């Protein structure tokens, strides 16, 4: 009887602890017993999509460690503001932060941009593929041109840059790393964002295949499966019509993780070379576990659970 009481107490305690998490159990272990993000000190890290949102705040987190940064995106003036903030946070010389403005879909310039990185820092240790755009629309209302445009940004441009950097890692830095900003939509068939979800699923296909190709070569790949986070990503999101922009302003609500918290968890996952990092609050985090470990059950309950009204409540219009 005493054993049963103790077991129930421990079970309830761990259940309560799990309900408080905004990340998976592997990140929890890394936070308590793993490597500190201070391991990034002196590392050369390239972040795409660094002018705002998660990429911007990841730059700030990494600046606290003394990492050397390359910040890329389309908005050069905003990148310079982020760079100045990083210099202030890191309390180091301006030459430790490089601004490299370009559009990720311009694949012809990727090699040139990478050559500039090597010319400035003489090496690269980590590429964080964070550039991307969101999308909101019903499946039946999406013009096929949106699919093409979204994949150009979220997949093809990113993969092209990765291949260029990969060749360098294989020849000159066998301990190099890739960080890839995916989404909960990358592992769950999220409704009302089908084109976006497809692009994130594609990233998983590419990078999980690459992981298996690399075998034990030492090059790390971390996929960040991020849930609802407060950022401006929806303001420039695609809809279902070419040329139309969502221009949604996200409310600051309890259902969203702050960008600085998300960025810190991403940095922790990257420092500990976690293969796939789930970063989300409940109930989104719980759906990750159910879909992963009880897929048949998930497929039965998901169509009833994922009504448009429910999804909007979970995302707070995300």
mmCIF file of C-alpha atoms in Angstrom:
data_model
loop_
_atom_site.group_PDB
_atom_site.id
_atom_site.type_symbol
_atom_site.label_atom_id
_atom_site.label_comp_id
_atom_site.label_asym_id
_atom_site.label_seq_id
_atom_site.Cartn_x
_atom_site.Cartn_y
_atom_site.Cartn_z
ATOM 1 C CA UNK A 1 0.000 0.000 0.000
ATOM 2 C CA UNK A 2 2.801 2.377 0.938
ATOM 3 C CA UNK A 3 4.562 1.589 -2.338
ATOM 4 C CA UNK A 4 1.389 2.443 -4.281
ATOM 5 C CA UNK A 5 1.002 5.770 -2.465
ATOM 6 C CA UNK A 6 4.625 6.693 -3.137
ATOM 7 C CA UNK A 7 4.269 5.669 -6.778
ATOM 8 C CA UNK A 8 1.126 7.795 -7.211
ATOM 9 C CA UNK A 9 2.784 10.755 -5.514
ATOM 10 C CA UNK A 10 5.843 10.516 -7.769
ATOM 11 C CA UNK A 11 3.664 10.034 -10.854
ATOM 12 C CA UNK A 12 1.534 13.094 -10.057
ATOM 13 C CA UNK A 13 4.656 15.134 -9.308
ATOM 14 C CA UNK A 14 6.277 14.300 -12.636
ATOM 15 C CA UNK A 15 2.984 14.892 -14.443
ATOM 16 C CA UNK A 16 2.797 18.340 -12.882
ATOM 17 C CA UNK A 17 6.425 19.030 -13.806
ATOM 18 C CA UNK A 18 5.745 17.982 -17.407
ATOM 19 C CA UNK A 19 2.737 20.314 -17.575
ATOM 20 C CA UNK A 20 5.037 23.259 -16.796
ATOM 21 C CA UNK A 21 7.491 22.557 -19.600
ATOM 22 C CA UNK A 22 7.917 24.671 -22.721
ATOM 23 C CA UNK A 23 10.410 22.249 -24.265
ATOM 24 C CA UNK A 24 10.977 18.530 -24.650
ATOM 25 C CA UNK A 25 12.606 16.220 -22.118
ATOM 26 C CA UNK A 26 15.919 16.109 -23.967
ATOM 27 C CA UNK A 27 16.277 19.874 -23.661
ATOM 28 C CA UNK A 28 15.281 19.599 -19.990
ATOM 29 C CA UNK A 29 18.155 17.169 -19.448
ATOM 30 C CA UNK A 30 20.536 19.450 -21.354
ATOM 31 C CA UNK A 31 19.523 22.468 -19.263
ATOM 32 C CA UNK A 32 20.206 20.597 -16.031
ATOM 33 C CA UNK A 33 23.189 18.430 -16.910
ATOM 34 C CA UNK A 34 24.352 19.310 -20.422
ATOM 35 C CA UNK A 35 26.809 21.745 -21.946
ATOM 36 C CA UNK A 36 26.428 25.454 -21.278
ATOM 37 C CA UNK A 37 25.897 27.853 -24.172
ATOM 38 C CA UNK A 38 29.225 29.378 -23.114
ATOM 39 C CA UNK A 39 30.770 26.694 -25.351
ATOM 40 C CA UNK A 40 30.005 29.054 -28.258
ATOM 41 C CA UNK A 41 32.694 31.498 -27.105
ATOM 42 C CA UNK A 42 34.929 32.255 -30.081
ATOM 43 C CA UNK A 43 32.796 30.195 -32.491
ATOM 44 C CA UNK A 44 31.912 31.727 -35.854
ATOM 45 C CA UNK A 45 28.149 31.460 -36.317
ATOM 46 C CA UNK A 46 26.131 32.543 -39.364
ATOM 47 C CA UNK A 47 22.433 33.290 -38.800
ATOM 48 C CA UNK A 48 20.075 33.855 -41.729
ATOM 49 C CA UNK A 49 16.809 35.672 -41.075
ATOM 50 C CA UNK A 50 18.573 37.637 -38.335
ATOM 51 C CA UNK A 51 16.885 41.015 -38.768
ATOM 52 C CA UNK A 52 13.868 40.226 -36.580
ATOM 53 C CA UNK A 53 12.047 37.644 -34.512
ATOM 54 C CA UNK A 54 13.748 34.428 -33.458
ATOM 55 C CA UNK A 55 16.867 35.076 -35.542
ATOM 56 C CA UNK A 56 17.382 38.507 -33.993
ATOM 57 C CA UNK A 57 17.038 37.218 -30.440
ATOM 58 C CA UNK A 58 19.219 34.197 -31.136
ATOM 59 C CA UNK A 59 21.925 36.659 -32.168
ATOM 60 C CA UNK A 60 21.540 38.449 -28.826
ATOM 61 C CA UNK A 61 21.768 35.180 -26.880
ATOM 62 C CA UNK A 62 24.874 34.099 -28.775
ATOM 63 C CA UNK A 63 26.446 37.542 -28.308
ATOM 64 C CA UNK A 64 26.381 36.983 -24.537
ATOM 65 C CA UNK A 65 28.645 33.961 -25.040
ATOM 66 C CA UNK A 66 31.305 35.818 -27.013
ATOM 67 C CA UNK A 67 30.508 34.104 -30.303
ATOM 68 C CA UNK A 68 31.516 35.779 -33.558
ATOM 69 C CA UNK A 69 28.436 36.430 -35.654
ATOM 70 C CA UNK A 70 27.395 36.846 -39.266
ATOM 71 C CA UNK A 71 23.906 38.343 -39.511
ATOM 72 C CA UNK A 72 22.003 37.926 -42.770
ATOM 73 C CA UNK A 73 18.618 38.994 -44.070
ATOM 74 C CA UNK A 74 17.059 41.355 -46.574
ATOM 75 C CA UNK A 75 16.728 44.436 -44.335
ATOM 76 C CA UNK A 76 20.268 45.796 -44.101
ATOM 77 C CA UNK A 77 19.396 48.762 -41.882
ATOM 78 C CA UNK A 78 17.682 46.503 -39.353
ATOM 79 C CA UNK A 79 20.606 44.066 -39.479
ATOM 80 C CA UNK A 80 22.954 46.923 -38.600
ATOM 81 C CA UNK A 81 20.777 47.769 -35.591
ATOM 82 C CA UNK A 82 20.885 44.145 -34.445
ATOM 83 C CA UNK A 83 24.656 44.073 -34.990
ATOM 84 C CA UNK A 84 25.139 47.201 -32.881
ATOM 85 C CA UNK A 85 23.101 45.650 -30.095
ATOM 86 C CA UNK A 86 25.163 42.455 -30.302
ATOM 87 C CA UNK A 87 28.395 44.451 -29.999
ATOM 88 C CA UNK A 88 26.989 46.160 -26.913
ATOM 89 C CA UNK A 89 25.795 42.896 -25.358
ATOM 90 C CA UNK A 90 28.994 41.018 -26.114
ATOM 91 C CA UNK A 91 31.179 43.971 -25.140
ATOM 92 C CA UNK A 92 33.557 43.210 -27.974
ATOM 93 C CA UNK A 93 34.987 44.750 -31.130
ATOM 94 C CA UNK A 94 32.694 45.564 -34.064
ATOM 95 C CA UNK A 95 34.728 43.263 -36.306
ATOM 96 C CA UNK A 96 33.290 40.296 -34.378
ATOM 97 C CA UNK A 97 29.859 40.951 -35.902
ATOM 98 C CA UNK A 98 29.475 40.958 -39.675
ATOM 99 C CA UNK A 99 26.380 42.191 -41.521
ATOM 100 C CA UNK A 100 25.769 40.339 -44.774
ATOM 101 C CA UNK A 101 22.552 41.418 -46.467
ATOM 102 C CA UNK A 102 21.052 39.272 -49.244
ATOM 103 C CA UNK A 103 17.840 37.525 -50.247
ATOM 104 C CA UNK A 104 17.889 33.788 -49.520
ATOM 105 C CA UNK A 105 16.022 33.063 -52.768
ATOM 106 C CA UNK A 106 18.866 34.608 -54.796
ATOM 107 C CA UNK A 107 20.795 31.362 -55.080
ATOM 108 C CA UNK A 108 23.319 32.842 -57.512
ATOM 109 C CA UNK A 109 24.805 35.010 -54.754
ATOM 110 C CA UNK A 110 25.194 32.310 -52.092
ATOM 111 C CA UNK A 111 28.751 31.277 -52.943
ATOM 112 C CA UNK A 112 29.804 34.922 -53.090
ATOM 113 C CA UNK A 113 28.279 35.572 -49.662
ATOM 114 C CA UNK A 114 30.023 32.551 -48.172
ATOM 115 C CA UNK A 115 33.339 33.654 -49.657
ATOM 116 C CA UNK A 116 32.882 36.980 -47.846
ATOM 117 C CA UNK A 117 32.340 35.121 -44.573
ATOM 118 C CA UNK A 118 35.568 33.171 -45.034
ATOM 119 C CA UNK A 119 37.462 36.298 -46.057
ATOM 120 C CA UNK A 120 36.339 38.101 -42.895
ATOM 121 C CA UNK A 121 36.619 35.320 -40.285
ATOM 122 C CA UNK A 122 38.767 32.711 -42.102
ATOM 123 C CA UNK A 123 36.374 29.974 -41.001
ATOM 124 C CA UNK A 124 32.779 29.032 -40.193
ATOM 125 C CA UNK A 125 31.679 26.768 -37.345
ATOM 126 C CA UNK A 126 27.879 26.890 -37.409
ATOM 127 C CA UNK A 127 25.212 27.846 -39.951
ATOM 128 C CA UNK A 128 21.764 28.556 -38.501
ATOM 129 C CA UNK A 129 19.197 28.350 -41.300
ATOM 130 C CA UNK A 130 16.512 30.610 -39.867
ATOM 131 C CA UNK A 131 15.267 32.552 -42.905
ATOM 132 C CA UNK A 132 11.687 31.822 -43.911
ATOM 133 C CA UNK A 133 8.124 33.052 -44.275
ATOM 134 C CA UNK A 134 4.836 31.878 -42.832
ATOM 135 C CA UNK A 135 1.501 31.331 -44.577
ATOM 136 C CA UNK A 136 -2.171 31.238 -43.602
ATOM 137 C CA UNK A 137 -4.966 29.943 -45.838
ATOM 138 C CA UNK A 138 -7.397 27.084 -46.380
ATOM 139 C CA UNK A 139 -5.937 24.270 -48.486
ATOM 140 C CA UNK A 140 -8.575 24.628 -51.235
ATOM 141 C CA UNK A 141 -8.011 28.384 -51.541
ATOM 142 C CA UNK A 142 -4.245 28.315 -52.128
ATOM 143 C CA UNK A 143 -2.978 29.245 -55.581
ATOM 144 C CA UNK A 144 -0.205 26.885 -56.715
ATOM 145 C CA UNK A 145 2.056 29.890 -57.227
ATOM 146 C CA UNK A 146 2.082 30.334 -53.442
ATOM 147 C CA UNK A 147 3.438 26.805 -53.061
ATOM 148 C CA UNK A 148 6.281 27.620 -55.446
ATOM 149 C CA UNK A 149 7.090 30.958 -53.802
ATOM 150 C CA UNK A 150 7.011 29.516 -50.287
ATOM 151 C CA UNK A 151 9.287 26.624 -51.193
ATOM 152 C CA UNK A 152 11.755 29.026 -52.817
ATOM 153 C CA UNK A 153 12.105 30.874 -49.505
ATOM 154 C CA UNK A 154 11.693 28.098 -46.945
ATOM 155 C CA UNK A 155 13.361 25.222 -48.762
ATOM 156 C CA UNK A 156 15.283 25.696 -52.002
ATOM 157 C CA UNK A 157 17.259 28.798 -51.038
ATOM 158 C CA UNK A 158 18.094 27.342 -47.651
ATOM 159 C CA UNK A 159 19.146 23.965 -49.054
ATOM 160 C CA UNK A 160 21.367 25.580 -51.678
ATOM 161 C CA UNK A 161 23.240 27.576 -49.033
ATOM 162 C CA UNK A 162 23.516 24.459 -46.880
ATOM 163 C CA UNK A 163 25.144 22.490 -49.708
ATOM 164 C CA UNK A 164 27.753 25.199 -50.194
ATOM 165 C CA UNK A 165 28.597 25.271 -46.488
ATOM 166 C CA UNK A 166 28.494 21.466 -46.256
ATOM 167 C CA UNK A 167 31.273 21.128 -48.825
ATOM 168 C CA UNK A 168 33.390 23.459 -46.705
ATOM 169 C CA UNK A 169 32.635 21.491 -43.526
ATOM 170 C CA UNK A 170 33.557 18.202 -45.176
ATOM 171 C CA UNK A 171 36.902 19.570 -46.360
ATOM 172 C CA UNK A 172 37.887 21.980 -43.593
ATOM 173 C CA UNK A 173 35.694 21.644 -40.486
ATOM 174 C CA UNK A 174 34.448 18.100 -39.721
ATOM 175 C CA UNK A 175 32.944 19.374 -36.457
ATOM 176 C CA UNK A 176 30.735 21.960 -38.151
ATOM 177 C CA UNK A 177 27.062 22.285 -37.276
ATOM 178 C CA UNK A 178 23.774 23.156 -38.924
ATOM 179 C CA UNK A 179 20.848 24.612 -37.024
ATOM 180 C CA UNK A 180 17.524 24.600 -38.876
ATOM 181 C CA UNK A 181 14.466 26.530 -37.750
ATOM 182 C CA UNK A 182 11.528 24.255 -38.445
ATOM 183 C CA UNK A 183 8.147 24.327 -36.722
ATOM 184 C CA UNK A 184 5.552 22.220 -34.976
ATOM 185 C CA UNK A 185 4.090 22.190 -38.483
ATOM 186 C CA UNK A 186 7.202 20.309 -39.583
ATOM 187 C CA UNK A 187 6.213 17.188 -37.645
ATOM 188 C CA UNK A 188 2.425 17.556 -37.451
ATOM 189 C CA UNK A 189 0.073 18.053 -40.395
ATOM 190 C CA UNK A 190 -1.075 21.454 -39.164
ATOM 191 C CA UNK A 191 -4.365 22.658 -40.678
ATOM 192 C CA UNK A 192 -4.864 26.048 -42.345
ATOM 193 C CA UNK A 193 -1.109 26.303 -43.069
ATOM 194 C CA UNK A 194 -0.706 23.418 -45.509
ATOM 195 C CA UNK A 195 1.859 25.044 -47.825
ATOM 196 C CA UNK A 196 3.927 26.213 -44.869
ATOM 197 C CA UNK A 197 3.651 22.801 -43.193
ATOM 198 C CA UNK A 198 4.716 21.099 -46.426
ATOM 199 C CA UNK A 199 7.799 23.315 -46.673
ATOM 200 C CA UNK A 200 8.802 22.477 -43.096
ATOM 201 C CA UNK A 201 8.184 18.759 -43.666
ATOM 202 C CA UNK A 202 10.470 19.064 -46.695
ATOM 203 C CA UNK A 203 13.239 20.449 -44.492
ATOM 204 C CA UNK A 204 12.948 17.414 -42.237
ATOM 205 C CA UNK A 205 13.198 15.149 -45.270
ATOM 206 C CA UNK A 206 16.321 16.888 -46.536
ATOM 207 C CA UNK A 207 18.141 17.171 -43.228
ATOM 208 C CA UNK A 208 17.236 13.760 -41.814
ATOM 209 C CA UNK A 209 18.496 12.250 -45.081
ATOM 210 C CA UNK A 210 21.668 14.332 -44.807
ATOM 211 C CA UNK A 211 22.122 13.203 -41.203
ATOM 212 C CA UNK A 212 22.062 9.570 -42.326
ATOM 213 C CA UNK A 213 24.419 10.273 -45.226
ATOM 214 C CA UNK A 214 26.941 11.905 -42.910
ATOM 215 C CA UNK A 215 26.924 8.960 -40.529
ATOM 216 C CA UNK A 216 29.709 9.440 -37.999
ATOM 217 C CA UNK A 217 31.546 12.229 -39.779
ATOM 218 C CA UNK A 218 30.980 14.566 -36.815
ATOM 219 C CA UNK A 219 28.899 17.252 -38.516
ATOM 220 C CA UNK A 220 25.898 18.067 -36.329
ATOM 221 C CA UNK A 221 22.332 18.872 -37.394
ATOM 222 C CA UNK A 222 19.737 20.314 -35.016
ATOM 223 C CA UNK A 223 16.152 20.814 -36.186
ATOM 224 C CA UNK A 224 14.268 23.352 -34.051
ATOM 225 C CA UNK A 225 10.558 22.449 -34.000
ATOM 226 C CA UNK A 226 9.197 25.734 -32.689
ATOM 227 C CA UNK A 227 5.615 26.330 -31.571
ATOM 228 C CA UNK A 228 3.697 29.629 -31.354
ATOM 229 C CA UNK A 229 6.204 32.383 -30.587
ATOM 230 C CA UNK A 230 5.716 36.128 -30.401
ATOM 231 C CA UNK A 231 7.307 37.703 -33.468
ATOM 232 C CA UNK A 232 6.350 39.657 -36.582
ATOM 233 C CA UNK A 233 6.453 36.607 -38.876
ATOM 234 C CA UNK A 234 2.724 36.808 -39.643
ATOM 235 C CA UNK A 235 2.882 40.413 -40.778
ATOM 236 C CA UNK A 236 4.702 39.399 -43.967
ATOM 237 C CA UNK A 237 3.115 35.949 -44.230
ATOM 238 C CA UNK A 238 1.737 34.555 -47.486
ATOM 239 C CA UNK A 239 -1.994 33.927 -47.767
ATOM 240 C CA UNK A 240 -3.539 31.847 -50.540
ATOM 241 C CA UNK A 241 -3.295 34.513 -53.230
ATOM 242 C CA UNK A 242 -0.130 35.631 -55.063
ATOM 243 C CA UNK A 243 0.930 39.141 -54.104
ATOM 244 C CA UNK A 244 -1.258 39.241 -50.998
ATOM 245 C CA UNK A 245 0.330 39.709 -47.558
ATOM 246 C CA UNK A 246 -1.398 38.673 -44.323
ATOM 247 C CA UNK A 247 -0.275 41.732 -42.313
ATOM 248 C CA UNK A 248 -1.436 40.180 -39.039
ATOM 249 C CA UNK A 249 -0.271 41.774 -35.813
ATOM 250 C CA UNK A 250 0.319 39.136 -33.165
ATOM 251 C CA UNK A 251 -1.050 39.818 -29.675
ATOM 252 C CA UNK A 252 1.181 39.281 -26.661
ATOM 253 C CA UNK A 253 -0.598 36.447 -24.881
ATOM 254 C CA UNK A 254 0.225 33.622 -22.518
ATOM 255 C CA UNK A 255 -0.139 31.037 -25.311
ATOM 256 C CA UNK A 256 2.949 32.411 -27.037
ATOM 257 C CA UNK A 257 6.521 31.908 -26.029
ATOM 258 C CA UNK A 258 8.677 35.022 -25.984
ATOM 259 C CA UNK A 259 11.324 35.201 -28.676
ATOM 260 C CA UNK A 260 14.146 35.557 -26.157
ATOM 261 C CA UNK A 261 13.038 32.390 -24.318
ATOM 262 C CA UNK A 262 12.736 30.510 -27.607
ATOM 263 C CA UNK A 263 16.167 31.718 -28.708
ATOM 264 C CA UNK A 264 17.779 30.607 -25.445
ATOM 265 C CA UNK A 265 16.291 27.113 -25.741
ATOM 266 C CA UNK A 266 17.484 26.925 -29.346
ATOM 267 C CA UNK A 267 20.995 27.889 -28.260
ATOM 268 C CA UNK A 268 20.924 25.212 -25.554
ATOM 269 C CA UNK A 269 19.794 22.570 -28.065
ATOM 270 C CA UNK A 270 22.516 23.643 -30.488
ATOM 271 C CA UNK A 271 25.223 23.576 -27.801
ATOM 272 C CA UNK A 272 24.236 20.021 -26.870
ATOM 273 C CA UNK A 273 23.838 18.879 -30.492
ATOM 274 C CA UNK A 274 20.278 17.699 -29.956
ATOM 275 C CA UNK A 275 19.018 16.175 -33.201
ATOM 276 C CA UNK A 276 15.446 17.445 -32.962
ATOM 277 C CA UNK A 277 14.404 20.045 -30.394
ATOM 278 C CA UNK A 278 10.729 20.533 -29.548
ATOM 279 C CA UNK A 279 10.196 24.069 -28.291
ATOM 280 C CA UNK A 280 6.570 24.882 -27.490
ATOM 281 C CA UNK A 281 4.136 25.380 -24.658
ATOM 282 C CA UNK A 282 1.293 23.060 -23.822
ATOM 283 C CA UNK A 283 -1.022 21.929 -25.325
ATOM 284 C CA UNK A 284 1.100 22.159 -28.499
ATOM 285 C CA UNK A 285 3.981 20.320 -26.825
ATOM 286 C CA UNK A 286 1.630 17.547 -25.740
ATOM 287 C CA UNK A 287 0.432 17.079 -29.323
ATOM 288 C CA UNK A 288 4.073 16.483 -30.321
ATOM 289 C CA UNK A 289 4.320 13.579 -27.913
ATOM 290 C CA UNK A 290 0.939 12.102 -28.822
ATOM 291 C CA UNK A 291 1.617 12.331 -32.576
ATOM 292 C CA UNK A 292 5.092 10.833 -32.140
ATOM 293 C CA UNK A 293 4.347 7.966 -29.767
ATOM 294 C CA UNK A 294 0.638 7.304 -30.410
ATOM 295 C CA UNK A 295 0.201 8.193 -34.101
ATOM 296 C CA UNK A 296 -2.970 6.166 -34.684
ATOM 297 C CA UNK A 297 -4.693 7.768 -31.713
ATOM 298 C CA UNK A 298 -3.534 11.183 -32.852
ATOM 299 C CA UNK A 299 -4.943 10.690 -36.351
ATOM 300 C CA UNK A 300 -8.317 9.735 -34.891
ATOM 301 C CA UNK A 301 -8.645 12.685 -32.539
ATOM 302 C CA UNK A 302 -6.894 15.352 -34.635
ATOM 303 C CA UNK A 303 -9.716 16.000 -37.153
ATOM 304 C CA UNK A 304 -12.145 16.629 -34.289
ATOM 305 C CA UNK A 305 -9.665 18.583 -32.211
ATOM 306 C CA UNK A 306 -8.261 20.749 -35.003
ATOM 307 C CA UNK A 307 -11.279 22.902 -35.764
ATOM 308 C CA UNK A 308 -10.462 26.377 -37.085
ATOM 309 C CA UNK A 309 -11.794 27.945 -33.892
ATOM 310 C CA UNK A 310 -9.679 25.683 -31.706
ATOM 311 C CA UNK A 311 -6.549 26.304 -33.764
ATOM 312 C CA UNK A 312 -7.046 30.053 -33.508
ATOM 313 C CA UNK A 313 -7.442 29.763 -29.747
ATOM 314 C CA UNK A 314 -4.241 27.731 -29.464
ATOM 315 C CA UNK A 315 -2.284 30.131 -31.629
ATOM 316 C CA UNK A 316 -4.040 33.322 -30.530
ATOM 317 C CA UNK A 317 -4.447 34.115 -34.223
ATOM 318 C CA UNK A 318 -1.012 32.692 -34.986
#
